């Protein structure tokens, strides 16, 4: 009943897998039984089949009751070697699922001991016979049915748990990276919002200042227009307050924001030359190549993006390749502004190279450039250096389209991770199944060979010397002991034998009964049978022997 409920609770795929696994181990057990029974070794072959049937019924319960099922199967294996493949598969499954090493070791040792004890105790009535041969059979079956499958299952289980732990660790690292990228993008947007605050706030301040002057000028000249000027000044003040509140929601501003850092000269050629000069003063060999007109006529968003790309790239050079040569290239045409910062491989790692950066600066640059509708690429060079390449539209639209948003990248990574976590590839699963099947086949062969060896070397009931002929045996029984008539012995006894017993129908003179105890005499054995072919007498008598003289002897 419990087995039926367990089978119904499994999904269709699980049922098919359970049927295939059970059928496979039962088939292996039947092969062992047929091979051993074909050699004529087991005394009770049907007892072996019954044990195999019980093992097949217990095998599906190995996950719910692992300890009990393994021990019972071990006992069946000791009494019936054909249950060995079922026990081997169970030991593999139980060892793979048991996490605690001490418990797993105790369970395997207990199962091995049960196999040896049951094989020893069952040897006189269902085994090879003598107890010592039953002990030998148990010692041979233990490695093949319990120890080797248990060790293989332990290895598979540890590998599976290790891969799962590494996978979870990789997922956690991926989530941390996404969180860091999201934080970097949010920080960059906050920085952009702060820059917008500086730009728009400056313009609104000028509007408010001019509206105040207009209000004073119209106070006497045109009171009605003065009210309009007052409305403009108040609206400008409200806009300033709402702008500060909106920017304040984004969090603290970066260190590069504010009127002192963001000016109308930010991102122009003079500004970039100033950044390059600061890096030269810091000990870095930097070369600037500028192609095309200045950026003073471009919008502030473009100029600040160029400024940020150059400054962040030079900052990274200061941190990780301060001894390398750096080339800053700006190409400005009618459609795009391309900024490339490339550094060579440093001759020696800097002192601070042990602290690897988080990559948030590059993520922020990507966010800023892609918000303008541009492209951004950063990565190591084959020569050992590093390159940052950004292409910004010279006239970005009001609603820039991004080639790959953060959400798109995250969704792509998530789907990739989900597919990776779904399980091992089908080819790998097929290879594992074939490996386990071949291993079970090899263990089954070892069980057959070991069982045949023990049964072949154990003494049997018919072993020992043949029984001697005795009076009352039939002619066939006497002949089975090796007694057969010999014409030479019969001729030697003719004329020298004593009278035959009464009722004799015939006699047999075997050669193995003729001996020569002394020169000139030959002892002959005679087996006399009556008309019903019953042995009625065994006589031994001496007859003279004749031998030819040697050529050199004188008669």
Coordinates of C-alpha atoms in Angstrom, one line a residue, residues 285-472:
X285 CA 52.8 60.4 -19.8
X286 CA 49.6 61.5 -21.5
X287 CA 49.2 62.6 -25.2
X288 CA 46.2 64.5 -26.4
X289 CA 45.1 64.2 -30.1
X290 CA 42.1 66.5 -31.0
X291 CA 40.6 66.3 -34.4
X292 CA 37.8 68.7 -35.5
X293 CA 36.4 71.9 -34.0
X294 CA 36.0 72.8 -30.4
X295 CA 32.9 71.6 -28.4
X296 CA 31.9 75.1 -27.1
X297 CA 29.1 75.2 -29.6
X298 CA 27.6 71.8 -28.5
X299 CA 25.0 71.3 -25.8
X300 CA 26.1 71.0 -22.2
X301 CA 25.0 67.3 -22.1
X302 CA 27.5 66.4 -24.8
X303 CA 30.3 68.4 -23.3
X304 CA 29.8 67.0 -19.8
X305 CA 29.7 63.5 -21.2
X306 CA 33.1 64.0 -22.9
X307 CA 34.4 65.5 -19.7
X308 CA 33.3 62.6 -17.6
X309 CA 34.7 60.0 -20.0
X310 CA 38.1 61.6 -20.1
X311 CA 38.3 62.3 -16.4
X312 CA 37.1 58.8 -15.3
X313 CA 39.5 57.1 -17.7
X314 CA 42.5 59.1 -16.5
X315 CA 41.5 58.4 -12.9
X316 CA 41.6 54.7 -13.6
X317 CA 45.0 55.1 -15.2
X318 CA 46.2 56.8 -12.1
X319 CA 45.0 53.9 -10.0
X320 CA 46.0 50.9 -12.0
X321 CA 48.6 51.9 -14.7
X322 CA 50.4 55.0 -13.5
X323 CA 53.6 54.0 -15.3
X324 CA 52.0 53.4 -18.6
X325 CA 51.8 55.7 -21.7
X326 CA 48.3 57.1 -22.3
X327 CA 46.7 58.4 -25.5
X328 CA 43.6 60.6 -25.3
X329 CA 41.9 61.0 -28.7
X330 CA 38.9 63.2 -29.4
X331 CA 37.4 63.2 -32.9
X332 CA 34.6 65.8 -33.5
X333 CA 32.6 65.9 -36.6
X334 CA 29.1 67.1 -37.7
X335 CA 27.4 64.0 -36.3
X336 CA 29.3 62.5 -33.5
X337 CA 32.0 63.1 -30.9
X338 CA 34.3 60.1 -30.3
X339 CA 36.4 59.9 -27.3
X340 CA 39.1 57.2 -26.9
X341 CA 41.4 56.8 -24.0
X342 CA 44.0 54.0 -24.4
X343 CA 46.9 53.1 -22.1
X344 CA 49.6 50.6 -22.6
X345 CA 50.6 47.7 -20.3
X346 CA 52.3 48.9 -17.2
X347 CA 55.9 47.7 -16.7
X348 CA 55.1 46.6 -13.2
X349 CA 51.8 46.3 -11.2
X350 CA 51.2 49.4 -9.0
X351 CA 51.3 49.2 -5.3
X352 CA 47.5 49.5 -5.1
X353 CA 46.8 46.9 -7.7
X354 CA 45.8 44.4 -5.0
X355 CA 42.6 46.3 -4.4
X356 CA 40.5 45.5 -7.5
X357 CA 38.0 48.2 -8.4
X358 CA 34.2 47.6 -8.5
X359 CA 33.7 48.8 -12.0
X360 CA 31.0 51.2 -11.0
X361 CA 32.8 54.2 -12.7
X362 CA 32.6 52.5 -16.1
X363 CA 29.0 51.4 -15.5
X364 CA 28.2 55.1 -14.8
X365 CA 29.9 56.2 -18.0
X366 CA 28.0 53.6 -20.0
X367 CA 24.7 54.9 -18.4
X368 CA 25.5 58.5 -19.3
X369 CA 26.6 57.8 -22.9
X370 CA 23.7 55.5 -23.6
X371 CA 21.2 58.0 -22.2
X372 CA 22.4 60.4 -24.9
X373 CA 21.9 57.7 -27.6
X374 CA 25.6 56.9 -27.9
X375 CA 27.7 53.7 -27.6
X376 CA 30.2 52.8 -25.0
X377 CA 32.9 50.1 -24.9
X378 CA 35.6 49.4 -22.4
X379 CA 37.9 46.4 -22.0
X380 CA 41.5 45.1 -21.9
X381 CA 43.7 45.1 -25.0
X382 CA 45.7 42.1 -26.3
X383 CA 48.9 43.9 -25.6
X384 CA 48.0 44.1 -21.9
X385 CA 46.7 47.7 -21.8
X386 CA 43.1 49.0 -21.5
X387 CA 40.9 51.1 -23.8
X388 CA 37.8 53.2 -23.2
X389 CA 35.9 54.1 -26.3
X390 CA 32.7 56.3 -26.3
X391 CA 30.7 57.7 -29.2
X392 CA 28.3 60.5 -28.3
X393 CA 25.9 62.1 -30.8
X394 CA 26.8 65.7 -31.5
X395 CA 23.1 66.6 -31.4
X396 CA 21.3 64.2 -29.1
X397 CA 17.5 64.1 -29.3
X398 CA 15.1 65.0 -26.6
X399 CA 14.1 61.4 -25.9
X400 CA 17.3 59.3 -26.7
X401 CA 16.8 55.7 -27.6
X402 CA 19.2 53.3 -25.9
X403 CA 20.6 50.3 -27.7
X404 CA 20.6 48.1 -24.6
X405 CA 19.0 49.2 -21.4
X406 CA 19.9 47.9 -18.1
X407 CA 16.7 46.1 -17.8
X408 CA 17.3 44.4 -21.1
X409 CA 20.8 43.3 -20.0
X410 CA 19.5 42.1 -16.7
X411 CA 16.7 40.1 -18.3
X412 CA 19.1 38.5 -20.8
X413 CA 21.4 37.5 -18.0
X414 CA 18.6 36.2 -15.9
X415 CA 17.2 34.0 -18.6
X416 CA 20.7 32.7 -19.2
X417 CA 21.2 32.0 -15.6
X418 CA 17.8 30.3 -15.4
X419 CA 18.7 28.0 -18.3
X420 CA 22.0 27.2 -16.6
X421 CA 20.4 26.4 -13.3
X422 CA 17.8 24.2 -14.9
X423 CA 20.2 21.3 -14.7
X424 CA 23.1 19.6 -16.5
X425 CA 23.0 19.4 -20.3
X426 CA 21.3 16.4 -21.8
X427 CA 24.7 15.1 -23.1
X428 CA 26.2 15.1 -19.6
X429 CA 23.1 13.4 -18.1
X430 CA 23.3 10.7 -20.8
X431 CA 27.0 10.2 -20.1
X432 CA 26.3 9.8 -16.4
X433 CA 23.5 7.3 -17.0
X434 CA 25.7 5.2 -19.3
X435 CA 28.6 5.3 -16.8
X436 CA 26.4 4.1 -14.0
X437 CA 24.9 1.4 -16.2
X438 CA 28.3 0.1 -17.2
X439 CA 29.4 0.3 -13.6
X440 CA 26.4 -1.8 -12.5
X441 CA 27.2 -4.3 -15.3
X442 CA 30.8 -4.6 -14.2
X443 CA 29.7 -5.2 -10.5
X444 CA 27.3 -7.8 -11.7
X445 CA 30.1 -9.7 -13.5
X446 CA 32.2 -9.5 -10.4
X447 CA 29.3 -11.0 -8.4
X448 CA 28.9 -13.9 -10.8
X449 CA 32.6 -14.6 -10.9
X450 CA 33.0 -14.4 -7.1
X451 CA 30.0 -16.6 -6.5
X452 CA 31.1 -19.2 -9.0
X453 CA 34.6 -19.3 -7.5
X454 CA 33.3 -19.9 -4.0
X455 CA 30.8 -22.5 -5.1
X456 CA 33.3 -24.3 -7.3
X457 CA 35.9 -24.6 -4.5
X458 CA 33.4 -25.6 -1.8
X459 CA 33.1 -29.4 -1.0
X460 CA 29.9 -31.1 -2.2
X461 CA 28.0 -34.2 -1.1
X462 CA 29.4 -36.3 -3.9
X463 CA 33.0 -35.2 -3.2
X464 CA 35.5 -37.7 -1.8
X465 CA 36.7 -41.3 -2.8
X466 CA 34.2 -43.6 -4.6
X467 CA 32.6 -46.2 -2.4
X468 CA 34.1 -49.8 -2.4
X469 CA 32.1 -52.7 -3.9
X470 CA 30.2 -54.8 -1.4
X471 CA 28.0 -57.9 -1.5
X472 CA 24.5 -57.2 -2.6

